[in-house]
Coordinates of C-alpha atoms and ligand atoms in Angstrom, one line a residue:
X4 CA 0.0 -0.1 0.0
X5 CA 1.3 3.3 -1.0
X6 CA 2.8 5.5 2.1
X7 CA 0.0 8.0 3.4
X8 CA 2.2 11.0 2.9
X9 CA 3.1 9.8 -0.7
X10 CA -0.9 9.2 -1.4
X11 CA -2.6 11.7 -4.3
X12 CA -5.0 12.8 -1.7
X13 CA -2.2 13.8 1.0
X14 CA -0.4 15.9 -1.7
X15 CA -2.9 17.4 -2.5
X16 CA -3.8 18.8 0.8
X17 CA -0.3 20.0 0.7
X18 CA -0.7 22.0 -2.3
X19 CA -3.6 23.1 -0.8
X20 CA -2.6 24.6 2.4
X21 CA 0.1 26.8 0.6
X22 CA -2.7 28.2 -1.1
X23 CA -5.3 28.8 2.4
X24 CA -2.1 29.8 4.7
X25 CA -2.1 33.4 3.5
X26 CA -5.6 33.7 3.8
X27 CA -7.2 35.2 7.3
X28 CA -10.7 33.9 8.6
X29 CA -11.7 37.7 9.2
X30 CA -12.1 38.0 5.7
X31 CA -14.2 34.7 4.9
X32 CA -16.3 36.1 7.9
X33 CA -16.5 39.7 6.3
X34 CA -17.3 38.2 2.6
X35 CA -19.7 35.2 3.4
X36 CA -22.3 36.2 6.0
X37 CA -23.6 32.5 6.1
X38 CA -20.0 31.4 6.8
X39 CA -21.4 30.0 10.7
X40 CA -24.6 28.3 8.5
X41 CA -22.3 26.4 6.3
X42 CA -19.6 25.2 8.8
X43 CA -22.2 24.1 11.6
X44 CA -23.8 21.3 12.3
X45 CA -25.9 19.6 15.1
X46 CA -26.6 16.3 16.6
X47 CA -29.4 16.0 19.2
X48 CA -28.5 18.9 21.8
X49 CA -24.9 19.2 21.0
X50 CA -23.9 22.2 18.0
X51 CA -20.7 22.0 16.8
X52 CA -19.5 25.2 15.4
X53 CA -16.6 24.8 13.4
X54 CA -16.8 28.5 11.4
X55 CA -13.7 29.3 12.9
X56 CA -11.3 27.2 11.0
X57 CA -9.0 27.7 8.2
X58 CA -10.8 25.8 5.9
X59 CA -13.1 26.2 3.0
X60 CA -15.7 24.0 1.5
X61 CA -12.4 22.7 -0.8
X62 CA -10.7 22.0 2.2
X63 CA -13.5 19.9 3.6
X64 CA -13.7 17.9 0.7
X65 CA -10.0 17.5 0.7
X66 CA -9.9 16.4 3.8
X67 CA -13.1 14.1 3.3
X68 CA -11.1 12.4 -0.1
X69 CA -8.3 11.6 2.4
X70 CA -10.6 9.8 5.1
X71 CA -12.2 7.7 1.9
X72 CA -8.6 7.1 0.5
X73 CA -7.4 6.1 4.2
X74 CA -10.3 3.3 4.4
X75 CA -12.2 5.3 7.2
X76 CA -15.8 3.7 6.2
X77 CA -14.3 0.3 6.5
X78 CA -12.1 1.1 9.7
X79 CA -15.5 2.5 11.2
X80 CA -17.1 -0.7 10.2
X81 CA -14.2 -2.8 11.9
X82 CA -14.7 -0.8 15.2
X83 CA -18.7 -1.4 15.7
X84 CA -18.4 -5.1 14.2
X85 CA -15.7 -6.4 16.6
X86 CA -13.0 -6.4 14.4
X87 CA -9.5 -6.7 16.3
X88 CA -8.4 -3.5 15.8
X89 CA -5.9 -3.8 18.5
X90 CA -3.6 -6.0 16.6
X91 CA -1.1 -5.9 19.0
X92 CA -3.2 -7.2 21.7
X93 CA -4.9 -9.3 19.3
X94 CA -8.5 -8.0 20.1
X95 CA -11.5 -5.6 19.1
X96 CA -12.3 -2.1 21.1
X97 CA -16.0 -2.8 21.7
X98 CA -16.3 0.3 24.0
X99 CA -19.5 0.7 21.7
X100 CA -20.8 -2.2 22.6
X101 CA -21.4 -1.2 26.0
X102 CA -23.6 1.4 25.1
X103 CA -25.9 -0.8 22.5
X104 CA -29.5 -2.0 23.2
X105 CA -30.2 -5.5 24.3
X106 CA -31.3 -6.3 20.9
X107 CA -28.4 -5.7 19.3
X108 CA -25.9 -8.5 18.4
X109 CA -21.9 -8.2 18.7
X110 CA -19.8 -11.0 18.6
X111 CA -16.5 -11.6 20.0
X112 CA -15.1 -15.4 19.1
X113 CA -18.3 -16.6 17.6
X114 CA -20.0 -15.3 21.0
X115 CA -22.4 -12.5 21.1
X116 CA -21.4 -10.4 23.9
X117 CA -24.3 -8.2 24.4
X118 CA -26.2 -10.1 27.0
X119 CA -23.4 -10.1 29.2
X120 CA -23.1 -6.5 29.1
X121 CA -26.5 -6.3 30.0
X122 CA -26.5 -8.7 32.6
X123 CA -23.4 -6.7 34.1
X124 CA -26.1 -3.7 33.6
X125 CA -28.6 -5.4 36.0
X126 CA -26.4 -6.5 38.2
X127 CA -24.8 -2.7 38.9
X128 CA -28.8 -2.0 38.6
X129 CA -29.4 -3.9 41.6
X130 CA -26.8 -2.9 43.4
X131 CA -27.0 0.9 42.9
X132 CA -30.5 0.5 43.7
X133 CA -29.8 -1.2 47.0
X134 CA -26.8 1.3 48.1
X135 CA -29.1 4.5 47.3
X136 CA -32.3 2.8 49.2
X137 CA -30.2 1.9 52.3
X138 CA -30.7 -1.8 52.2
X139 CA -27.1 -2.3 51.7
X140 CA -25.9 -2.2 55.3
X141 CA -22.1 -1.8 56.4
X142 CA -20.9 -4.5 58.7
X143 CA -21.8 -2.6 61.7
X144 CA -25.7 -1.7 60.9
X145 CA -24.9 1.7 59.0
X146 CA -26.1 2.8 55.5
X147 CA -23.1 3.7 53.1
X148 CA -23.0 7.3 52.4
X149 CA -19.0 7.6 51.3
X150 CA -17.7 5.5 48.1
X151 CA -14.3 5.7 47.4
X152 CA -13.1 4.8 44.2
X153 CA -9.5 3.2 43.8
X154 CA -8.3 3.1 40.7
X155 CA -5.7 5.1 38.2
X156 CA -5.6 5.9 34.7
X157 CA -9.1 5.2 32.7
X158 CA -10.0 3.3 36.1
X159 CA -9.9 7.1 37.5
X160 CA -10.1 9.9 34.9
X161 CA -13.7 8.8 33.5
X162 CA -15.8 8.1 36.7
X163 CA -13.9 11.0 38.2
X164 CA -14.5 13.5 35.0
X165 CA -18.5 12.1 34.9
X166 CA -19.3 12.2 38.6
X167 CA -18.3 15.8 38.6
X168 CA -19.8 16.7 35.8
X169 CA -23.2 14.9 37.0
X170 CA -22.6 16.3 40.4
X171 CA -26.0 18.0 40.1
X172 CA -28.0 14.7 39.3
X173 CA -26.4 12.6 42.5
X174 CA -28.1 11.7 45.5
X175 CA -27.5 14.4 48.4
X176 CA -26.7 12.3 51.3
X177 CA -24.1 10.5 49.5
X178 CA -20.3 11.5 48.5
X179 CA -17.7 9.9 46.4
X180 CA -14.0 9.9 46.5
X181 CA -11.2 9.2 44.2
X182 CA -8.1 7.5 45.4
X183 CA -5.5 7.3 42.5
X184 CA -2.1 8.4 43.4
X185 CA 0.5 6.4 45.2
X186 CA 1.4 9.0 47.3
X187 CA -0.3 8.2 50.6
X188 CA -0.8 12.2 50.8
X189 CA -3.6 11.7 48.9
X190 CA -4.7 8.9 50.8
X191 CA -4.4 10.5 53.9
X192 CA -6.3 13.4 52.6
X193 CA -9.3 11.4 51.4
X194 CA -9.4 8.9 55.1
X195 CA -9.7 12.2 56.8
X196 CA -13.0 12.5 55.6
X197 CA -14.5 9.2 56.2
X198 CA -16.3 7.1 58.4
X199 CA -15.2 3.5 58.1
X200 CA -18.5 2.2 58.8
X201 CA -20.7 3.7 56.0
X202 CA -17.7 3.6 53.5
X203 CA -17.7 1.8 50.3
X204 CA -14.6 1.2 48.7
X205 CA -14.6 0.5 44.9
X206 CA -11.2 -1.2 43.7
X207 CA -11.6 -0.3 39.5
X208 CA -8.6 -2.3 37.9
X209 CA -9.4 -4.2 34.9
X210 CA -5.9 -6.1 35.3
X211 CA -5.8 -6.0 39.3
X212 CA -2.1 -6.0 39.2
X213 CA -1.6 -1.9 38.9
X214 CA 0.8 -1.0 41.5
X215 CA -0.5 2.3 42.7
X216 CA -4.2 0.8 43.0
X217 CA -3.3 -2.7 44.5
X218 CA -0.9 -0.8 46.9
X219 CA -3.8 1.8 47.9
X220 CA -6.4 -1.2 47.8
X221 CA -4.0 -3.2 50.2
X222 CA -3.7 -0.6 52.5
X223 CA -7.1 0.9 52.5
X224 CA -8.2 -3.1 53.4
X225 CA -5.9 -2.9 56.3
X226 CA -7.5 0.5 57.6
X227 CA -11.1 -0.9 56.9
X228 CA -10.4 -3.8 59.1
X229 CA -8.4 -2.1 61.7
X230 CA -10.8 0.5 62.5
X231 CA -14.0 -1.7 62.3
X232 CA -12.1 -4.4 64.0
X233 CA -13.2 -6.8 61.9
X234 CA -11.7 -9.1 59.0
X235 CA -15.2 -9.2 57.3
X236 CA -15.1 -6.5 54.3
X237 CA -18.0 -7.8 52.3
X238 CA -20.1 -5.1 52.8
X239 CA -17.3 -2.2 52.4
X240 CA -15.6 -4.0 49.2
X241 CA -16.5 -3.8 45.8
X242 CA -14.0 -4.8 42.3
X243 CA -14.5 -4.0 39.1
X244 CA -12.3 -6.0 37.0
X245 CA -11.3 -8.3 34.3
X246 CA -9.0 -10.2 36.3
X247 CA -11.5 -11.7 39.1
X248 CA -9.9 -14.8 40.3
X249 CA -7.3 -12.0 41.7
X250 CA -10.2 -9.8 43.0
X251 CA -11.0 -13.6 45.0
X252 CA -7.8 -14.0 46.1
X253 CA -7.6 -10.2 47.7
X254 CA -11.0 -11.2 49.4
X255 CA -13.9 -9.8 47.6
X256 CA -16.6 -12.3 47.5
X257 CA -17.8 -13.5 44.0
X258 CA -21.2 -11.8 44.2
X259 CA -18.9 -8.3 45.2
X260 CA -17.2 -8.9 41.7
X261 CA -18.4 -6.8 38.9
X262 CA -17.2 -7.8 35.0
X263 CA -15.1 -6.3 32.8
X264 CA -13.8 -8.0 29.3
X265 CA -10.4 -7.6 27.8
X266 CA -12.1 -6.0 24.7
X267 CA -12.7 -3.1 26.6
X268 CA -9.7 -0.7 26.6
X269 CA -9.0 0.9 30.1
X270 CA -9.4 4.7 28.6
X271 CA -13.0 3.6 26.7
X272 CA -14.3 1.7 29.9
X273 CA -16.1 4.5 31.4
X274 CA -19.2 2.9 30.1
X275 CA -18.6 -0.3 31.6
X276 CA -18.7 -1.3 35.5
X277 CA -15.5 0.8 35.4
X278 CA -18.6 4.0 36.0
X279 CA -20.4 2.0 39.0
X280 CA -19.3 5.2 41.0
X281 CA -21.3 7.1 38.7
X282 CA -24.4 4.8 38.9
X283 CA -24.0 5.0 42.5
X284 CA -24.0 8.7 42.7
X285 CA -27.1 9.5 40.0
X286 CA -28.7 6.2 40.0
X287 CA -28.9 3.2 37.0
X288 CA -31.5 5.4 35.1
X289 CA -29.3 8.5 34.8
X290 CA -26.5 6.2 34.0
X291 CA -28.6 4.6 31.0
X292 CA -29.5 7.9 29.7
X293 CA -25.3 8.4 30.0
X294 CA -25.2 5.4 27.6
X295 CA -27.9 6.3 25.3
X296 CA -26.6 9.3 24.5
X297 CA -23.0 8.0 23.7
X298 CA -24.9 5.4 21.7
X299 CA -26.9 8.3 19.3
X300 CA -23.3 9.4 19.1
X301 CA -22.4 6.0 17.7
X302 CA -25.0 5.8 15.4
X303 CA -24.2 9.3 14.2
X304 CA -20.6 8.2 13.6
X305 CA -21.9 5.1 11.6
X306 CA -24.3 6.5 9.5
X307 CA -23.8 10.2 8.8
X308 CA -22.2 11.2 5.6
X309 CA -18.5 12.1 6.7
X310 CA -19.2 15.8 5.8
X311 CA -22.0 16.0 7.9
X312 CA -20.3 13.8 10.5
X313 CA -19.3 15.6 13.9
X314 CA -16.9 12.9 15.0
X315 CA -15.1 12.8 11.6
X316 CA -15.3 16.3 10.9
X317 CA -13.5 16.9 14.0
X318 CA -10.9 14.3 13.6
X319 CA -10.1 15.8 9.9
X320 CA -9.6 19.5 11.5
X321 CA -7.0 18.2 14.2
X322 CA -5.3 16.3 11.3
X323 CA -5.1 19.4 9.1
X324 CA -3.6 21.3 11.7
X325 CA -1.3 18.6 12.8
X326 CA 0.1 17.3 9.7
X327 CA -0.3 20.3 7.6
X328 CA 0.5 23.3 9.4
X329 CA 2.7 21.5 11.8
X330 CA 0.9 21.8 15.0
X331 CA 1.4 19.9 18.1
X332 CA -0.9 21.1 20.5
X333 CA -4.6 20.8 21.0
X334 CA -7.0 23.0 23.7
X335 CA -10.2 21.7 25.8
X336 CA -11.4 24.7 27.6
X337 CA -15.0 24.0 28.6
X338 CA -16.6 27.2 30.2
X339 CA -18.2 24.9 32.4
X340 CA -16.9 24.1 36.1
X341 CA -18.8 20.9 36.2
X342 CA -16.6 20.2 33.1
X343 CA -13.1 20.9 34.5
X344 CA -12.2 17.3 34.5
X345 CA -12.8 16.8 31.1
X346 CA -9.5 17.9 29.9
X347 CA -7.9 15.2 31.8
X348 CA -10.4 12.3 30.8
X349 CA -9.7 13.9 27.2
X350 CA -6.0 14.2 27.7
X351 CA -5.7 10.3 28.5
X352 CA -8.2 8.9 25.8
X353 CA -6.2 11.2 23.1
X354 CA -2.5 10.6 24.3
X355 CA -2.7 7.3 25.2
X356 CA -4.5 6.5 22.3
X357 CA -2.7 8.3 19.3
X358 CA 0.8 9.0 20.8
X359 CA 2.3 6.1 18.5
X360 CA 5.2 6.6 15.7
X361 CA 4.7 3.3 14.0
X362 CA 1.6 2.0 12.0
X363 CA -0.3 -0.8 12.2
X364 CA 2.6 -2.8 10.3
X365 CA 5.0 -1.5 12.5
X366 CA 6.4 0.7 9.9
X367 CA 8.0 4.4 11.4
X368 CA 5.9 7.6 11.0
X369 CA 7.6 10.4 10.6
X370 CA 4.8 12.8 10.5
X371 CA 3.1 14.1 14.3
X372 CA 0.5 12.0 15.2
X373 CA -1.5 12.7 18.4
X374 CA -1.5 16.3 19.9
X375 CA -0.3 17.2 23.1
X376 CA -3.7 18.0 24.8
X377 CA -3.9 20.6 27.4
X378 CA -6.9 23.0 28.8
X379 CA -8.1 24.2 32.1
X380 CA -12.1 25.4 32.7
X381 CA -12.8 28.9 31.2
X382 CA -12.9 31.6 32.4
X383 CA -9.5 30.1 34.3
X384 CA -7.4 29.4 31.8
X385 CA -8.2 33.2 29.7
X386 CA -6.3 34.5 33.0
X387 CA -3.4 32.0 33.3
X388 CA -2.4 30.5 29.8
X389 CA -4.6 32.3 26.7
X390 CA -2.2 34.9 26.5
X391 CA 0.0 32.3 24.6
X392 CA -2.8 31.3 22.6
X393 CA -3.3 34.9 21.2
X394 CA 0.5 36.2 20.8
X395 CA 2.3 33.2 21.1
X396 CA 3.9 32.0 17.8
X397 CA 2.2 28.6 18.5
X398 CA -1.1 27.8 16.5
X399 CA -2.7 26.1 18.9
X400 CA -6.2 24.8 17.9
X401 CA -8.8 25.2 21.0
X402 CA -12.1 23.6 21.6
X403 CA -14.5 25.7 23.5
X404 CA -17.3 23.5 25.2
X405 CA -20.3 25.6 26.5
X406 CA -23.5 25.0 28.0
X407 CA -26.6 27.0 27.4
X408 CA -28.3 25.9 30.5
X409 CA -27.1 24.9 34.3
X410 CA -28.9 23.9 37.0
X411 CA -30.0 26.7 39.6
X412 CA -27.1 29.0 37.7
X413 CA -27.1 32.8 38.3
X414 CA -28.6 34.6 35.1
X415 CA -25.2 37.0 35.0
X416 CA -22.6 34.8 36.2
X417 CA -23.9 32.5 33.4
X418 CA -24.3 35.0 30.6
X419 CA -20.5 36.4 31.6
X420 CA -19.3 32.4 31.3
X421 CA -21.0 32.1 28.2
X422 CA -19.8 35.3 26.8
X423 CA -15.9 35.0 27.7
X424 CA -15.8 32.1 25.8
X425 CA -17.8 33.5 22.8
X426 CA -15.3 36.6 23.1
X427 CA -12.2 34.3 23.3
X428 CA -12.9 32.6 20.4
X429 CA -14.0 35.5 18.3
X430 CA -10.5 36.9 19.8
X431 CA -8.2 34.4 18.3
X432 CA -10.3 34.5 15.2
X433 CA -10.4 38.6 14.6
X434 CA -7.2 39.8 16.6
X435 CA -6.2 43.1 16.8
X436 CA -4.0 44.6 13.6
X437 CA -1.5 47.4 14.2
X438 CA -3.9 50.1 13.1
X439 CA -6.6 49.3 15.3
X440 CA -4.1 49.1 18.3
X441 CA -2.9 52.2 17.4
X442 CA -6.2 54.0 16.8
X443 CA -7.3 52.9 20.1
X444 CA -4.6 54.7 22.2
X445 CA -5.5 57.9 23.1
X446 CA -2.9 61.2 23.2
X447 CA -2.7 60.7 26.8
X448 CA -1.3 57.3 26.6
X449 CA 2.2 59.5 25.7
X450 CA 4.1 60.6 22.7
X451 CA 3.9 59.3 19.3
X452 CA 6.7 57.1 19.5
X453 CA 5.6 55.5 22.8
X454 CA 2.2 54.8 21.4
X455 CA 3.7 53.3 18.1
X456 CA 5.7 51.3 20.6
X457 CA 3.0 49.8 22.8
X458 CA 1.1 49.2 19.8
X459 CA 3.0 46.8 18.8
X460 CA 2.9 44.6 21.8
X461 CA -1.2 45.3 21.7
X462 CA -1.0 43.9 18.4
X463 CA -3.1 40.4 17.8
X464 CA -2.6 38.8 14.7
X465 CA -5.5 36.1 15.1
X466 CA -6.7 33.7 12.5
X467 CA -6.2 31.0 15.5
X468 CA -8.6 28.5 14.6
X469 CA -11.3 27.0 17.2
X470 CA -13.9 24.8 17.4
X471 CA -17.2 25.6 19.5
X472 CA -19.2 22.6 21.1
X473 CA -22.2 23.9 22.5
X474 CA -24.4 21.8 24.6
X475 CA -27.7 23.0 25.3
X476 CA -27.9 21.1 28.9
X477 CA -25.5 19.1 30.5
X478 CA -27.7 16.1 31.1
X479 CA -26.6 12.6 31.5
X480 CA -27.3 11.8 28.0
X481 CA -25.5 14.9 26.6
X482 CA -22.3 14.0 28.2
X483 CA -22.3 10.7 27.2
X484 CA -22.9 11.9 23.3
X485 CA -20.1 14.3 24.2
X486 CA -17.2 11.8 25.7
X487 CA -18.2 9.3 22.5
X488 CA -18.1 12.3 20.2
X489 CA -13.9 12.7 21.4
X490 CA -13.9 9.0 21.6
X491 CA -14.4 8.8 18.0
X492 CA -12.9 11.8 16.7
X493 CA -9.4 10.1 18.4
X494 CA -10.5 7.1 16.5
X495 CA -10.7 8.9 13.2
X496 CA -7.3 10.4 13.0
X497 CA -5.8 7.2 14.5
X498 CA -7.6 5.3 11.4
X499 CA -6.2 8.3 9.0
X500 CA -2.9 8.0 10.4
X501 CA -3.1 3.7 10.5
X502 CA -2.0 3.6 13.9
X503 CA -3.2 0.9 16.6
X504 CA -5.3 3.8 18.8
X505 CA -5.7 1.1 21.7
X506 CA -2.3 -0.4 23.0
X507 CA 0.1 1.7 25.3
X508 CA 3.5 -0.1 25.2
X509 CA 5.2 3.1 26.0
X510 CA 3.0 3.2 29.3
X511 CA 4.4 -0.3 29.7
X512 CA 8.2 0.7 29.4
X513 CA 7.8 2.6 32.9
X514 CA 6.5 -0.1 34.6
X515 CA 9.1 -2.7 33.7
X516 CA 11.8 -0.3 35.2
X517 CA 10.3 0.1 38.2
X518 CA 10.5 -3.1 40.0
X519 CA 14.5 -2.5 40.1
X520 CA 14.7 0.9 40.8
X521 CA 12.3 0.3 43.8
X522 CA 14.6 -2.8 45.0
X523 CA 17.9 -0.4 44.7
X524 CA 15.6 2.1 46.7
X525 CA 15.1 -0.1 49.6
X526 CA 17.7 -1.8 49.5
X527 CA 21.5 -3.0 48.3
X528 CA 22.2 -1.5 45.0
X529 CA 21.9 -4.5 42.9
X530 CA 20.9 -3.4 39.4
X531 CA 23.5 -1.4 37.1
X532 CA 21.9 2.0 36.6
X533 CA 23.0 5.2 34.6
X534 CA 24.6 7.8 36.5
X535 CA 21.9 9.6 36.9
X536 CA 19.5 7.5 38.1
X537 CA 21.9 5.8 40.7
X538 CA 23.0 9.5 41.5
X539 CA 19.5 10.1 42.4
X540 CA 18.8 6.6 44.3
X541 CA 21.8 7.1 46.6
X542 CA 20.5 11.1 47.1
X543 CA 17.3 9.8 48.3
X544 CA 18.6 7.1 50.5
X545 CA 20.9 10.0 51.9
X546 CA 17.7 11.9 52.7
X547 CA 16.1 9.7 54.2
X548 CA 18.6 8.0 56.1
X549 CA 19.0 12.3 57.7
X550 CA 15.5 12.2 58.5
Ligands
LIG6 O1 -0.9 2.8 32.8 C1 -1.7 2.5 31.5 C2 -3.2 1.6 32.0 O2 -2.8 1.0 31.6 C3 -4.1 2.3 31.6 O3 -4.4 2.6 30.2 C4 -5.4 2.3 32.2 O4 -6.4 2.8 32.3 C5 -4.2 2.3 33.6 O5 -3.2 1.2 33.4 C6 -5.2 1.6 35.0 O6 -5.4 -0.3 34.7 P1 -6.0 -1.2 35.2 O7 -7.5 -0.8 35.2 O8 -5.6 -2.8 35.1 O9 -5.5 -1.0 36.7

């Protein structure tokens, strides 16, 4: 097969970029009052305005041709039908099956997995109902009020993001906490808030071997046993895992184990029982809505023509900037406090999926793939790092995410919030010319020379791209659609780059290097290390001895 960069469609985009680069979006908006309606679309209650991008209709057509040439249609079908797209681990990536209706059928090794998925959802419902209506009682007879999720990576960020996003839907007498880090400072901070008698721990680990999670789980088991003066943890510990034999060995009773499958990637697992903290906090009806919203986005992704397909468009726009303008970063900026962990979740989704440098066939890739994801909730980011977006020489496309209507929001606060998001997007696009900056400076601002000087600093180039994703409301359904939108955007990019978006061998290297370093930190130096690692190990040991 011809290399991607040698294909005619790629070459056509390279040539097209040279034509487009000198144009300013500002002028396109002046020339075309219909630009917003021509470059925006809605799926359910999510509106995407992509008019503030350095694209014309021709650009979209050329990107569409690239998608076709890369076999995106076939790859989307492969994703949903359970093809083993994760070739290095010889398995499919079937997170979409987790949100499919009971009537669907998806086969893995000749077996329809949908009944198993729904059996687990039913088990989640039964457990969630018992916990929420206080018929699940702790070992000393108290109902559960605090839930602590022990997990890391995908077994942490998805639930953290979703529980925070849907806080308005949570049962008021219940609290959810998250312990991910091995740093005992994290553990102590959470333990201070807990009454062991009314606390439930959920060990969330697909592998049930992740060092951070298992170390925290062991410490917390002992803490609970000591506090309650019993070995019986059955009413206080739950496991979500694909390795149930390991959970049993840890001491979790079979009925407290929620199944996960190897065809669900960690960072795509929020739709499974890894979402249990969310289900417990907001109830299973809301969790079902969350799944339904994601399923609606799945259907749109599968069925809509590429030029009207929201995840495909977002994926292609990303490729346009990364591969044809050389951008390496992408910002996620939700103007919504409940969405403040969205960036962290998308960061793992995108960077762990598409931070790859070989094709599925192992051929080296010499262009940039997945972007560095950064961001912060608006307006906080505005007063911190947006400066670089506006006047730095980096080109950093931004996704602004706005929510039209929140719960109990103060009208005047909300309009400032929305207005701020809109004005940031406008400022990025429009900028401020030198002439405008100079004209704004009154004579009191100094001499002519001083004003000319200052105007140079106040000039903002503009022509910086952004997408505006506008949710009518932040409901479980819309949150599901939004997360699925990003999952599929990332899939589109991985499919076009022909990389495996579902493995993470780079992460494994760090895990492999840890045990010998740990040995040497805790005991005699037995392993030969580079001088830096060796020096730092010695430095740490000396510090510990002193204290
Ligand atoms: O460190 C990478 C990773 O494998 C992630 O992909 C995963 O979400 C996380 O670790 C946690 O893994 P587990 O759920 O098996 O504990």
